[in-house]
Tab-separated table of C-alpha atoms in Angstrom:
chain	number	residue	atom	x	y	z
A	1	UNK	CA	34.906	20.585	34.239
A	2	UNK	CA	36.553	22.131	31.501
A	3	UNK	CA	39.451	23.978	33.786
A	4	UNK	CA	39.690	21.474	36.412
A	5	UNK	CA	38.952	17.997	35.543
A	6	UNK	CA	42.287	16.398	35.895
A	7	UNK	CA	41.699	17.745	39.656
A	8	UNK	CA	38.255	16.368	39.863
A	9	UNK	CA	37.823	13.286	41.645
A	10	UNK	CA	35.330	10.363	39.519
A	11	UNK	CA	32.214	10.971	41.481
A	12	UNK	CA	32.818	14.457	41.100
A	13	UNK	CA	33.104	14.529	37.252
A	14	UNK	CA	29.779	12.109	36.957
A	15	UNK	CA	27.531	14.746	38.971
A	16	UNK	CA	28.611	17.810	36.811
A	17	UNK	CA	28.657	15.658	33.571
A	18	UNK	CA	25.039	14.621	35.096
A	19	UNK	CA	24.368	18.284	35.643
A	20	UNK	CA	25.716	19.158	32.013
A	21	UNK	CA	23.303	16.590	30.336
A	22	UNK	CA	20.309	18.017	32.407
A	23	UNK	CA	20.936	21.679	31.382
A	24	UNK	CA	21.298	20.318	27.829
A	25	UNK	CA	18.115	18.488	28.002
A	26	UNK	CA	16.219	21.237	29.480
A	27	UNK	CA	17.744	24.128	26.701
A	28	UNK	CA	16.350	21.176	24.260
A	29	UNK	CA	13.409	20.988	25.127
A	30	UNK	CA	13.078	25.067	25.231
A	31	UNK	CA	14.322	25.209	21.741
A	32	UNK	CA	12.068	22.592	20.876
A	33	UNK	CA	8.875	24.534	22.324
A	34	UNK	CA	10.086	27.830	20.838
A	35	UNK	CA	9.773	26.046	17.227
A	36	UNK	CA	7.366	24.572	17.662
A	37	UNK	CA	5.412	27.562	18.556
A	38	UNK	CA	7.042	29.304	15.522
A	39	UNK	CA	5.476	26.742	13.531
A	40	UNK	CA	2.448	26.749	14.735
A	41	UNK	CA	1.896	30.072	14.505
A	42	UNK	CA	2.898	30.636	11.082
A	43	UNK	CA	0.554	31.218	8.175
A	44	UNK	CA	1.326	28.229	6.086
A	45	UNK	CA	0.966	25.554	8.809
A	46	UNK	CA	0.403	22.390	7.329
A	47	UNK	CA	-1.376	20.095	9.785
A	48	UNK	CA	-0.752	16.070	8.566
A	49	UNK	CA	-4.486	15.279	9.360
A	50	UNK	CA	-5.845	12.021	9.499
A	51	UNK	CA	-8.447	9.792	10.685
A	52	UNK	CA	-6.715	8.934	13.612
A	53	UNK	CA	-7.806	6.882	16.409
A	54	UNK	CA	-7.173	8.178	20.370
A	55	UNK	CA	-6.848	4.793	21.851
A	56	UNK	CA	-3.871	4.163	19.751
A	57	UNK	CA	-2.250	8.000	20.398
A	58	UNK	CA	-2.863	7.739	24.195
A	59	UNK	CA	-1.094	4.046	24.074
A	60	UNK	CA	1.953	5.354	22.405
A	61	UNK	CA	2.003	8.226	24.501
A	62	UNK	CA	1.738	5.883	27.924
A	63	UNK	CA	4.880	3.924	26.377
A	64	UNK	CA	6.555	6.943	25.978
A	65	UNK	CA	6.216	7.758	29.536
A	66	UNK	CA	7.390	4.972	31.078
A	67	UNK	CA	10.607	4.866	28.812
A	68	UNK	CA	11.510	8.495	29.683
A	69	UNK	CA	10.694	7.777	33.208
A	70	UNK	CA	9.770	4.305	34.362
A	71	UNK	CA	9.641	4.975	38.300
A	72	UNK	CA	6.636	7.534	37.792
A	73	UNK	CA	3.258	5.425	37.746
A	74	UNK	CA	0.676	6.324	34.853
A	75	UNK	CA	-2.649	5.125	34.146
A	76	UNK	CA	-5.214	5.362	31.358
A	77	UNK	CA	-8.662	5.299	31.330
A	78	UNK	CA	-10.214	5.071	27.317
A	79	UNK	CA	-13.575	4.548	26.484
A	80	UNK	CA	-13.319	2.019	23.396
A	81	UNK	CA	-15.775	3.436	21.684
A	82	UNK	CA	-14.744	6.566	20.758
A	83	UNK	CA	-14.799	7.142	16.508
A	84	UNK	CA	-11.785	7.902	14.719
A	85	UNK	CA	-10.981	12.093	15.249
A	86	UNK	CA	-9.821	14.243	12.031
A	87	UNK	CA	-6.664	15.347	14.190
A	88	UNK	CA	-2.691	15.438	13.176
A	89	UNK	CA	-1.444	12.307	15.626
A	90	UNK	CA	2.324	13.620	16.158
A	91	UNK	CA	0.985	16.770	17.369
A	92	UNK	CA	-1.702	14.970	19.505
A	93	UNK	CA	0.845	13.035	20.974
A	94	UNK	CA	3.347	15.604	21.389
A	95	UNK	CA	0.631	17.727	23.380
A	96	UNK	CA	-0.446	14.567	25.391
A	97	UNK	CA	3.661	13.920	26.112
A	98	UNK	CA	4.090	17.718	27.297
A	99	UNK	CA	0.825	17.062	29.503
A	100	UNK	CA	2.009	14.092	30.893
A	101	UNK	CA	5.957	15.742	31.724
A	102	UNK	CA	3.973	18.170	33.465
A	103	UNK	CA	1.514	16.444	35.390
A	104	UNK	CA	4.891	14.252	36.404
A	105	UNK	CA	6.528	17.605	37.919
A	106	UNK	CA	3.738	19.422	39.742
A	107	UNK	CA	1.971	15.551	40.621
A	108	UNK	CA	2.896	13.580	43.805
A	109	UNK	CA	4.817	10.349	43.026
A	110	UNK	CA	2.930	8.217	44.953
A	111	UNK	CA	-1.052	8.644	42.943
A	112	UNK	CA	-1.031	7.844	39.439
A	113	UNK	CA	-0.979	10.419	36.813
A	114	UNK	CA	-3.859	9.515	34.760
A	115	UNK	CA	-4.707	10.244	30.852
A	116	UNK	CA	-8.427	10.261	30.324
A	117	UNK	CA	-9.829	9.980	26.485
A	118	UNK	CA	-13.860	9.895	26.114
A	119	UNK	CA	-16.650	11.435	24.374
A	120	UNK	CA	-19.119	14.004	25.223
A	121	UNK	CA	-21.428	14.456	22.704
A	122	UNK	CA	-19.714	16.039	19.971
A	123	UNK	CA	-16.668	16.429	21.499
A	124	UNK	CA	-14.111	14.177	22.308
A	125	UNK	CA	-12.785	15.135	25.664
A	126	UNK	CA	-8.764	14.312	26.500
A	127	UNK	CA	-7.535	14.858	29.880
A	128	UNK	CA	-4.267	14.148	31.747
A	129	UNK	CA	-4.804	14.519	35.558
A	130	UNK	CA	-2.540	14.797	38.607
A	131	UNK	CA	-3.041	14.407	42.702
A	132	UNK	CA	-0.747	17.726	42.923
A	133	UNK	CA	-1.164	20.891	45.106
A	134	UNK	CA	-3.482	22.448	42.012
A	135	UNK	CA	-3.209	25.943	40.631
A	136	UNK	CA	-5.308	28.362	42.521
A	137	UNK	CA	-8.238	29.990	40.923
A	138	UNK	CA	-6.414	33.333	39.775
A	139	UNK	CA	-4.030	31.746	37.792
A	140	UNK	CA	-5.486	29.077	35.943
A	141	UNK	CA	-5.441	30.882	32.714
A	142	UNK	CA	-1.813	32.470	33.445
A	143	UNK	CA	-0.118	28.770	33.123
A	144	UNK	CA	-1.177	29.011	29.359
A	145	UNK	CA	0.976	32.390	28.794
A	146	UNK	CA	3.850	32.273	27.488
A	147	UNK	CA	7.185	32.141	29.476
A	148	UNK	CA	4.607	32.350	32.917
A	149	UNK	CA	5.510	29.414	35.436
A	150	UNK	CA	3.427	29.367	38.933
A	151	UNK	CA	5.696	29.145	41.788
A	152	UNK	CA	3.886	27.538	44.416
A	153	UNK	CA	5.175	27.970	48.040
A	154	UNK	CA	6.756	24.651	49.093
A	155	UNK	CA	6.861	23.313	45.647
A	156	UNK	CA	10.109	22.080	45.287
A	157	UNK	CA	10.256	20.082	42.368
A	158	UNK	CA	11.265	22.157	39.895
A	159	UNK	CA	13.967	24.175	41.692
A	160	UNK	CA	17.386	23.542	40.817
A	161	UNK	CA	20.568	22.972	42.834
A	162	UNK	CA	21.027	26.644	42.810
A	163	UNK	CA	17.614	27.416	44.332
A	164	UNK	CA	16.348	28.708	40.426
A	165	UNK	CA	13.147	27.386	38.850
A	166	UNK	CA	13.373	25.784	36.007
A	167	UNK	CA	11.435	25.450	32.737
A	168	UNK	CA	10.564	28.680	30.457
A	169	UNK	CA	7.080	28.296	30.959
A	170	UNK	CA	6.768	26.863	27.267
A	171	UNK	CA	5.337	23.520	27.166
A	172	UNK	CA	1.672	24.119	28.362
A	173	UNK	CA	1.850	27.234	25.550
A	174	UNK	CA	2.454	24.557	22.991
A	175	UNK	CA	-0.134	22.531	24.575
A	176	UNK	CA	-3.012	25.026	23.797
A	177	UNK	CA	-1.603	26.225	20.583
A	178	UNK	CA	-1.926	22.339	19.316
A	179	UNK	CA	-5.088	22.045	20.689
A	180	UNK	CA	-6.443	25.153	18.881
A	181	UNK	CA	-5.269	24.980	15.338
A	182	UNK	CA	-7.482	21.310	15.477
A	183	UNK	CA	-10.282	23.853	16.817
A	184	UNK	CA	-10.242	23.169	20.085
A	185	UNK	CA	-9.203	24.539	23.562
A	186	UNK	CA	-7.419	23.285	26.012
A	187	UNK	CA	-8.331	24.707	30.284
A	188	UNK	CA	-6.859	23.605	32.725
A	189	UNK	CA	-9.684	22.702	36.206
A	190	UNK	CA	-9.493	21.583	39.639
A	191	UNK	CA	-10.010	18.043	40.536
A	192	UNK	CA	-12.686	17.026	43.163
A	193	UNK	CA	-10.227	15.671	45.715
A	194	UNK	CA	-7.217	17.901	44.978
A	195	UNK	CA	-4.810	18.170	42.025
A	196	UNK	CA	-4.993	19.589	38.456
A	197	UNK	CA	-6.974	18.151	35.403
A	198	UNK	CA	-5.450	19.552	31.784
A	199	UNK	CA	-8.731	19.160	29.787
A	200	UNK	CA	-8.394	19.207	25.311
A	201	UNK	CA	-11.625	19.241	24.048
A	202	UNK	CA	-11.637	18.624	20.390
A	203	UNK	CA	-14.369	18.836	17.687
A	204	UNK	CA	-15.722	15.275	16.142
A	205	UNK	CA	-16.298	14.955	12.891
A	206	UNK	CA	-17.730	11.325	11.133
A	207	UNK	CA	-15.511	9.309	9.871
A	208	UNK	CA	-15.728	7.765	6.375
A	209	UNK	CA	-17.729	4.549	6.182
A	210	UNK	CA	-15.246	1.661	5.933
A	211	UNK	CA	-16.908	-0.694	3.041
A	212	UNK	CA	-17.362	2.174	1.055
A	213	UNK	CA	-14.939	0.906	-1.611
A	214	UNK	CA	-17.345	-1.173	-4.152
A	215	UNK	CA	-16.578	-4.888	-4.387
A	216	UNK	CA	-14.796	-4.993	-0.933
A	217	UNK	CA	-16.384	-7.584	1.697
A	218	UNK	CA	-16.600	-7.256	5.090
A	219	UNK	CA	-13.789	-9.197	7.289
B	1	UNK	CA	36.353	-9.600	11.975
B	2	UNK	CA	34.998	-6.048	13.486
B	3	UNK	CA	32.007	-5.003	11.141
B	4	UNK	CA	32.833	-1.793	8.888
B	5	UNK	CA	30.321	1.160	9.282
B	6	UNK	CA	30.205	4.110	6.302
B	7	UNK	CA	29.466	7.003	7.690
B	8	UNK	CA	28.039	9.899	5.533
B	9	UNK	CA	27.937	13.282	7.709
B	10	UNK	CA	29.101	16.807	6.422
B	11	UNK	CA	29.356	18.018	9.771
B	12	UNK	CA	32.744	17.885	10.892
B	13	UNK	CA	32.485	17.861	14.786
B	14	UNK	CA	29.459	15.663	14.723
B	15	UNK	CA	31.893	13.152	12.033
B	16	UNK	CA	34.369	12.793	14.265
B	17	UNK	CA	32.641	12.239	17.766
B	18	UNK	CA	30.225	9.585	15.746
B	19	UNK	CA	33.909	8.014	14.703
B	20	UNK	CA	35.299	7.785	18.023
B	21	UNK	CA	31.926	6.564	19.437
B	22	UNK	CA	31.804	3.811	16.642
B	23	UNK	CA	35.669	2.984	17.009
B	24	UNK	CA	35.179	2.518	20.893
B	25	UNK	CA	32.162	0.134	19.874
B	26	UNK	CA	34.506	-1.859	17.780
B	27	UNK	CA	33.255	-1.146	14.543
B	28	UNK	CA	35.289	-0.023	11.638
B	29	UNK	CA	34.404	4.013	9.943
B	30	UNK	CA	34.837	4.822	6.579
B	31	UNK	CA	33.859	8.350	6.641
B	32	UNK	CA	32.269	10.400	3.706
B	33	UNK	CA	31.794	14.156	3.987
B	34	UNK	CA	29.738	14.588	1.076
B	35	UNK	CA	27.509	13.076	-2.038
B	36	UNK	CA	30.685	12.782	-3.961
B	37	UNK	CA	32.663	11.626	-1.249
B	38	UNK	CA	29.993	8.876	-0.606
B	39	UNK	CA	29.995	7.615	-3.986
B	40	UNK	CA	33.686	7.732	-4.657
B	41	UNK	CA	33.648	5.500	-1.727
B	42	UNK	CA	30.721	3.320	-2.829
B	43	UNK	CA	32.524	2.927	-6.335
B	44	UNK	CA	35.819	1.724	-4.727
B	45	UNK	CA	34.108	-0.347	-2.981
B	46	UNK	CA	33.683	-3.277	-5.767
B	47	UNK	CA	32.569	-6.030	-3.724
B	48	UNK	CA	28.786	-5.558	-2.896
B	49	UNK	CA	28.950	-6.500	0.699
B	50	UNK	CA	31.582	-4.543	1.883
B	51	UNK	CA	29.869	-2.156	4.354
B	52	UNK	CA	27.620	-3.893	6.955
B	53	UNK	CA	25.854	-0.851	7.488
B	54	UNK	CA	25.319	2.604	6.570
B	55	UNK	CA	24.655	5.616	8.692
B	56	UNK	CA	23.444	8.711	5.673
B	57	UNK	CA	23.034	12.257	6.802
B	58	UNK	CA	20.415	13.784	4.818
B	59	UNK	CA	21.465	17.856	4.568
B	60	UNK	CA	24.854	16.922	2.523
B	61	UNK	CA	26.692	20.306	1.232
B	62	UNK	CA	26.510	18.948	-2.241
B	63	UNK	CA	22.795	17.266	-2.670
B	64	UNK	CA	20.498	15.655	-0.342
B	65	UNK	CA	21.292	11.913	1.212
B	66	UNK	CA	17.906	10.729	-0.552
B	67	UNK	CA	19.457	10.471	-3.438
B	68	UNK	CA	22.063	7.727	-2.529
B	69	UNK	CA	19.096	5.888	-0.429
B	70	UNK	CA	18.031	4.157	-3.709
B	71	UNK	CA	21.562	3.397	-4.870
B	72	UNK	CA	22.369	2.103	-1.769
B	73	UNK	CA	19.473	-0.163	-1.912
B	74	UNK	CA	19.653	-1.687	-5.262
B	75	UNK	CA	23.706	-1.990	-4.516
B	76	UNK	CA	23.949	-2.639	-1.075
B	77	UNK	CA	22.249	-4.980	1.242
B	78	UNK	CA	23.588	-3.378	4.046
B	79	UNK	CA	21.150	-1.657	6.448
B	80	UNK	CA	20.990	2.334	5.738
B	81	UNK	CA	20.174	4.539	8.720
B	82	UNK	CA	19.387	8.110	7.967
B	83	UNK	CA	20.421	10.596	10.063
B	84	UNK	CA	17.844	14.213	9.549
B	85	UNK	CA	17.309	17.383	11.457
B	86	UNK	CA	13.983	18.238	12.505
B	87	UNK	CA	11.977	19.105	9.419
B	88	UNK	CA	8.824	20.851	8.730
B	89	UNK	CA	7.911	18.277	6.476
B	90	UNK	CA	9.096	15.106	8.040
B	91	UNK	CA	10.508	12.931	5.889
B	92	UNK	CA	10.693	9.736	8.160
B	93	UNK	CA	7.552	7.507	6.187
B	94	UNK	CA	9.103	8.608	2.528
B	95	UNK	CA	12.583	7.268	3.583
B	96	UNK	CA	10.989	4.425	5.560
B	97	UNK	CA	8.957	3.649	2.191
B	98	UNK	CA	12.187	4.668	0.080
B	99	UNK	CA	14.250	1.496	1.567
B	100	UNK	CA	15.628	3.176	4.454
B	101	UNK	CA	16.078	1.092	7.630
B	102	UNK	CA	15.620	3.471	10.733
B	103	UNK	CA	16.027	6.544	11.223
B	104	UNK	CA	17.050	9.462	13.550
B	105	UNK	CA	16.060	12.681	14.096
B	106	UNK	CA	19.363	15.264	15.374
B	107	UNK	CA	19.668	16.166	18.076
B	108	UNK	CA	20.070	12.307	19.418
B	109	UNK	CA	22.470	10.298	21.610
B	110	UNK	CA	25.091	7.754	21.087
B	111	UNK	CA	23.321	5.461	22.904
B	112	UNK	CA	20.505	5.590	20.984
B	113	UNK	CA	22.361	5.650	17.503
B	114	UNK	CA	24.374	2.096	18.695
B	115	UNK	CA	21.067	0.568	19.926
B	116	UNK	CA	19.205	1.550	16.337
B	117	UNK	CA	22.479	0.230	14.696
B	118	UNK	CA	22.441	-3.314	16.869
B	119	UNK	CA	18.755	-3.823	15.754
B	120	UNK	CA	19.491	-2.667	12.388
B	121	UNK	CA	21.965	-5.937	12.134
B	122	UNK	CA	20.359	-8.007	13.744
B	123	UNK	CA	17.213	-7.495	11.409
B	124	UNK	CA	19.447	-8.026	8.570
B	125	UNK	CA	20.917	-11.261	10.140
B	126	UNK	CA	17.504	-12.424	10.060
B	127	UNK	CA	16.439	-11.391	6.479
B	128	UNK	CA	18.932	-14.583	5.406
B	129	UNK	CA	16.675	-16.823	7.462
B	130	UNK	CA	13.360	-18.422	6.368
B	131	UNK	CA	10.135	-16.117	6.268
B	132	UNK	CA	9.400	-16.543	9.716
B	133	UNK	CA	6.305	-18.051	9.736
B	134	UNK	CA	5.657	-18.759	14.069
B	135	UNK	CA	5.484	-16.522	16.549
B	136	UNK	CA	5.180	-17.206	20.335
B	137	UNK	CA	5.439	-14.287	22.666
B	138	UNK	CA	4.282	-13.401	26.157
B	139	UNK	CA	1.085	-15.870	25.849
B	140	UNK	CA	0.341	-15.245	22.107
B	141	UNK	CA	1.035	-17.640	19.735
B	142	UNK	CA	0.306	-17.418	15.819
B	143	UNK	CA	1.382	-20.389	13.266
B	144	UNK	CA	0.658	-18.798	9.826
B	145	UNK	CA	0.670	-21.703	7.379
B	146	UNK	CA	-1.446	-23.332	9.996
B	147	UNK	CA	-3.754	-20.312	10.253
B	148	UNK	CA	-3.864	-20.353	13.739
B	149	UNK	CA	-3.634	-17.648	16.970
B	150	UNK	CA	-3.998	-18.487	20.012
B	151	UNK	CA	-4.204	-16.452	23.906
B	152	UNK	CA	-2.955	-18.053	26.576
B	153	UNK	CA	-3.995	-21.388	25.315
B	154	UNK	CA	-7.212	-20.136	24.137
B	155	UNK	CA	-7.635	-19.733	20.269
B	156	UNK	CA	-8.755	-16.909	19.293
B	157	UNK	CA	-10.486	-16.107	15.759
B	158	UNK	CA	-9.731	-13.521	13.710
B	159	UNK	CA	-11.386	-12.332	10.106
B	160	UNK	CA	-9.082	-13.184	7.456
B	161	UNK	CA	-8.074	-8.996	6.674
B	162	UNK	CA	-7.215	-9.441	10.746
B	163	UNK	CA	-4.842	-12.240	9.996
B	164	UNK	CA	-3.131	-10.678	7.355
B	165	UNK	CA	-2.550	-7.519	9.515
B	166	UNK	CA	-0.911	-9.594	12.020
B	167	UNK	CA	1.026	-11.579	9.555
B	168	UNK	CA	2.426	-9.287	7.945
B	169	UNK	CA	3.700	-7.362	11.270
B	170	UNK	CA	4.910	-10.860	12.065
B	171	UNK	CA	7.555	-10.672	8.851
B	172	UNK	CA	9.328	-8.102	10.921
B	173	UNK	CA	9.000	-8.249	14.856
B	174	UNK	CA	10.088	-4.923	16.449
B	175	UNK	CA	10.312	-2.779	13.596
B	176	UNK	CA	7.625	0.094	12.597
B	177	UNK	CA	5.949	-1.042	9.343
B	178	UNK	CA	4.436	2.161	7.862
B	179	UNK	CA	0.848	2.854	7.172
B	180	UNK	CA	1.399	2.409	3.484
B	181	UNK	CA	3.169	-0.512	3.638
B	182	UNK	CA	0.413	-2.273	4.955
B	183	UNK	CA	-2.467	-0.585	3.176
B	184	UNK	CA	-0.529	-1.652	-0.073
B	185	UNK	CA	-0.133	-5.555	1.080
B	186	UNK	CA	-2.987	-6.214	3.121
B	187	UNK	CA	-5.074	-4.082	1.289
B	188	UNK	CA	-3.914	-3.163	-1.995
B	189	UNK	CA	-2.512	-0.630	-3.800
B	190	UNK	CA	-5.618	1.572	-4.157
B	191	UNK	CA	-6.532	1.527	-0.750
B	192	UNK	CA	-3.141	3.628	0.255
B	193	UNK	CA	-4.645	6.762	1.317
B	194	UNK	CA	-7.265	4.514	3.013
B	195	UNK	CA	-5.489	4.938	6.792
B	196	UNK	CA	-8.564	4.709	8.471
B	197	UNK	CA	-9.032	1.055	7.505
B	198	UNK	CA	-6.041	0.327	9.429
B	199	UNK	CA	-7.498	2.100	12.634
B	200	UNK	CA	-10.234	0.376	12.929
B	201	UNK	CA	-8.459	-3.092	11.854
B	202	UNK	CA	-5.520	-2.083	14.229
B	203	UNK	CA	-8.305	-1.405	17.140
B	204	UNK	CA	-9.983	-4.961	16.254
B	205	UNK	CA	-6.812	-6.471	17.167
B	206	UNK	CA	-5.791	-5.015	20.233
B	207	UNK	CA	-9.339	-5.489	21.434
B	208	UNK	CA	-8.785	-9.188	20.846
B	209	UNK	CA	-4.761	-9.615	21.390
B	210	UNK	CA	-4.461	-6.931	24.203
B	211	UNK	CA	-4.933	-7.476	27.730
B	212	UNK	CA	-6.332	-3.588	27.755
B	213	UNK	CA	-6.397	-2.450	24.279
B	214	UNK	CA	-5.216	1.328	25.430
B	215	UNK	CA	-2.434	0.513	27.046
B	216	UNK	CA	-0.867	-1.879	24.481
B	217	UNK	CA	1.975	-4.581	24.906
B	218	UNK	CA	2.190	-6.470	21.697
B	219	UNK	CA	0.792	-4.394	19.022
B	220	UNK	CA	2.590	-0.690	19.571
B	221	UNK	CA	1.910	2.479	17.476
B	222	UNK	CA	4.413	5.113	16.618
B	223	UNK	CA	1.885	8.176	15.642
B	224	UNK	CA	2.242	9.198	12.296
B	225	UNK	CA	4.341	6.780	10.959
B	226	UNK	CA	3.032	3.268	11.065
B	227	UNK	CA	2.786	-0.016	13.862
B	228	UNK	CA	4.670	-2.744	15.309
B	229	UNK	CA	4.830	-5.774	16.992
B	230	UNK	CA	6.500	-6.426	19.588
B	231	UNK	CA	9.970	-8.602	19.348
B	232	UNK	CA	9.808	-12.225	20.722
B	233	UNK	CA	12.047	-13.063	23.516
B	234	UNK	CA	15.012	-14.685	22.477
């Protein structure tokens, strides 16, 4: 582009432009993960925590979705009742987001990826699930490393024009990092029925009573 | 008459490709490179409404943009969009509560920056009408001096702290009120750090305005920083 674009025809100059905006993107979003980590990881983290509530994170985060990538279909199943969760929502989020990105690249376009929020017991479980090839047994743990990507025979999706997979093998890194400074985990299973199910399980604690504040009615 | 844009960056390349950008748009740039700069500007400047909006970078060599959010505000009733690089700390809810308008966080795209900017004016447009007391929208229709919502023909009741939620998104239709803002009016002032009143009063609402509450359409949230709801169609 920068030698030859007077010689370039139009179409020409939108695909590299097109291919210039990608690469961008993608060494964003790898700076992004890298600082984030960084943060994370350093002593002095300060978490914004909150009484938060994981119906409204998961319906921002199916918003978000749709407006990076309306074509791809995404559903969510949240059970109402779940209390409010002591968590820091932009992290939440930005964990659910990275899920949901992924579950997008490795799931088929045609089943629904699908973000799951429920409790069990003391735990409130949030999932984001594909209908993808899976990750085989060995390396279900290595997808959590840093700068590790599975290459899958077959799998395409992530190859670029030049045959190279992308991604640094970041975002599921981040992932597990956010789930454990709220002290939780994040594993990743196998689905009955084939595909991948990214599982946060996060500690509940009770939230504060609402009409606690004297001389304040109910409504 | 083209609308005139001040534009406060201290980057150089990023000044001049957010000029061209804004020239191609049709707007007019005054450009500031620093604090000073700005308020040398602002000073010449003697008639009140001479910018129609302002677009502040925050890291300026010479100070921090805050400080000319509040003198903007009490000068200016132009709409002020601050412009910040990712912080540790993130300042978007202080400058929200501080009288900014919108904000965006670097790196972003033109596109984005002239969409922000044409909802920026048209909110301001609309500040010069009458409180806006109706809504009607996609089946939901609320009449606040009546006191009334109703669903798809259906009214629906809401408690009065529900009501007030909803009318005071209703000032404002597409723009992110933050948490505090409505803890302090619906509420009150000492109920600020009280988020998890809006929560639950949030979750009332969707479970009564929302075809499926967790996948929301009218009433969105933007995590960490506050709700809105959603702009009726012209």
């Amino acid at each position: 582009m920068k030698d030859q674009a007077d010689r370039l025809s139009e179409q020409q100059r939108t695909h590299l432009l097109g291919v210039i905006v990608d690469e961008a993107e993608q060494l964003a979003r790898v700076t992004s993960n890298t600082l984030q980590l960084a943060r994370l990881d350093s002593p002095g983290l300060n978490l914004n925590l909150d009484w938060e509530s994981a119906e409204e994170i998961v319906g921002a985060v199916l918003r978000r979705a749709r407006q990076r990538d309306a074509r791809r279909a995404i559903v969510a199943q949240v059970d109402g009742s779940i209390p409010l969760v002591w968590c820091d929502a932009v992290l939440l989020a930005q964990m659910l987001d990275n899920l949901v990105d992924n579950a997008f690249k490795h799931g088929t376009s045609v089943m629904p990826v699908e973000i799951v929020a429920r409790c069990e017991d003391e735990i409130l479980l949030l999932a984001v699930q594909d209908r993808g090839q899976g990750v085989p047994e060995a390396l279900r743990e290595r997808v959590f490393e840093m700068f590790e990507r599975v290459d899958q025979a077959g799998d395409t999706t992530l190859l670029s024009e030049q045959g190279v997979r992308r991604g640094a093998g970041l975002g599921l890194a981040v992932c597990r990092t956010i789930a454990r400074v709220h002290g939780g985990e994040l594993t990743l299973t196998a689905r009955a029925g084939g595909g991948s199910s990214l599982e946060c399980r996060l500690p509940m604690g009770t939230p504060p009573a609402v009409f606690a504040a004297s001389g304040w009615g109910a409504a | 008459m083209s609308l005139q844009v001040l534009l406060v960056e201290d980057d150089r390349e990023l000044r001049a490709t957010l000029s061209a950008a804004l020239q191609v748009e049709g707007y007019r740039v005054v450009a500031a490179a620093s604090l000073a700069d700005a308020k040398a500007v602002l000073a010449r400047s003697t008639n009140c409404g001479k910018f129609d909006l302002v677009l502040l970078d925050l890291g300026l060599p010479d100070g921090d943009g805050e400080t000319l959010l509040s003198a903007l505000r009490a000068e200016q009733r132009a709409p002020v969009i601050v412009i910040s690089a990712r912080h540790t700390d993130d300042p978007k809810i202080r400058l929200l509560d501080a009288g900014a308008d919108d904000y965006l966080v670097k790196p972003f795209s033109v596109g984005e920056m002239l969409a922000r900017m044409r909802v920026a004016l048209r909110h301001k447009g609309r500040l010069t009408l009458p409180a806006v007391t109706r809504y009607a929208h996609d089946g939901l229709e609320v009449d606040v001096e009546a006191h009334r919502v109703r669903l798809h023909g259906q009214a629906i009741h809401l408690t009065p702290t529900e009501f007030k939620l909803l009318a005071r998104l209703m000032r404002h239709p597409g723009q992110v009120v933050t948490h505090r803002q409505l803890l302090l009016e619906v509420w009150g002032e000492e109920f600020t750090s009280h988020t998890h009143y809006l929560r639950l009063y949030m979750g009332q609402l969707r479970a009564k305005l929302e075809n499926d509450p967790a996948d929301p359409h009218r009433l969105l949230t933007e995590p960490g920083v506050g709700y809105c709801l959603v702009e009726a169609a012209a």
